[in-house]
């Protein structure tokens, strides 16, 4: 029986484990955080639950719809209100580009990775940050060492799913002798994949913000605010009579203000949101929260023709994630994880 290692328990890592669930292989996921889901993340605070990374999974295609339903109808939430848009003039207006379904769960979008992993026998080692990788002298297996110095493996195949810059760091700390230059080439291709930064601000109000839209998105990319969403449109997320706004700031603002103290950043953001939504009361949230996503969304994707991808796979080293798929969307990361998982299974 082979042992498969997966670094990262976001939707790509969980998707890969799901694809391998009916094989007899042992699977171990190493995840640096305390929970699974990665950028499809949910937090709980003051009776509220909010998705502060990915907002929802869209109904991209039939296989996504089918899978979401197969994973269980209980708690599945379809956000009914539409996404509107705003441009340089700051007017929030109806959009004709509507998605018919926008899915999350009453317990939050982390349910996707949780439900995928619940279908498997995979072991998830949380709060375990992979620091370096090594190929054994016989060239048969991979070992991962974490930041505490503990070793994981040996793995017959190893799948890396962190965002490209973090995967590049791992490849820079990899020992693989007799690789015919594959490691350097792989590192170069991964390191060339660019990500943009988003800082998410969470603004809570003890009154309802009544609007016909669930969210509004900046289509001209000219505003500091990139996205504002009413989390109360998701069943089970916000108590009645309250409002919780998820505000994703544009990449420029996010990079410039990434390390500003929370209160200072929230003040600045609440002012912009009040202007945009046209409600002065929004300048004064009763509590706030935030999350910096240094590696939020891929701007470019891994070159699928990069010379080193196939030799690495031949040596049992695989890559998956939204940046491999070429788009920062949950369903793209999920299906890329599934497809690479199937490839790993076929190779063993
Ligand atoms: C603010 C924001 C809003 C978004 N909105 C949407 C949306 O509405 N709809 C949509 O479809 N998509 C959205 N996305 C994109 C979507 O979240 C991602 O495309 C998708 O979740 C990526 O999944 P992944 O598994 O490829 O990567 P990740 O989710 O990043 O998973 C990688 C995992 O690896 C772990 N990790 C990293 N380094 C290590 C290490 N050294 N050792 C161990 N573990 C490690 C991380 O903790 C993480 O759990 C959004 C993203 C952001 C940031």
PDB file of C-alpha atoms in Angstrom, residues 142 252 320:
ATOM      1  CA  UNK A 142       9.806  11.846  -0.188  1.00  0.00           C
ATOM      2  CA  UNK A 252      -3.224  48.464  -4.231  1.00  0.00           C
ATOM      3  CA  UNK A 320      -2.154  21.498  -7.434  1.00  0.00           C
TER       4      UNK A 320
END
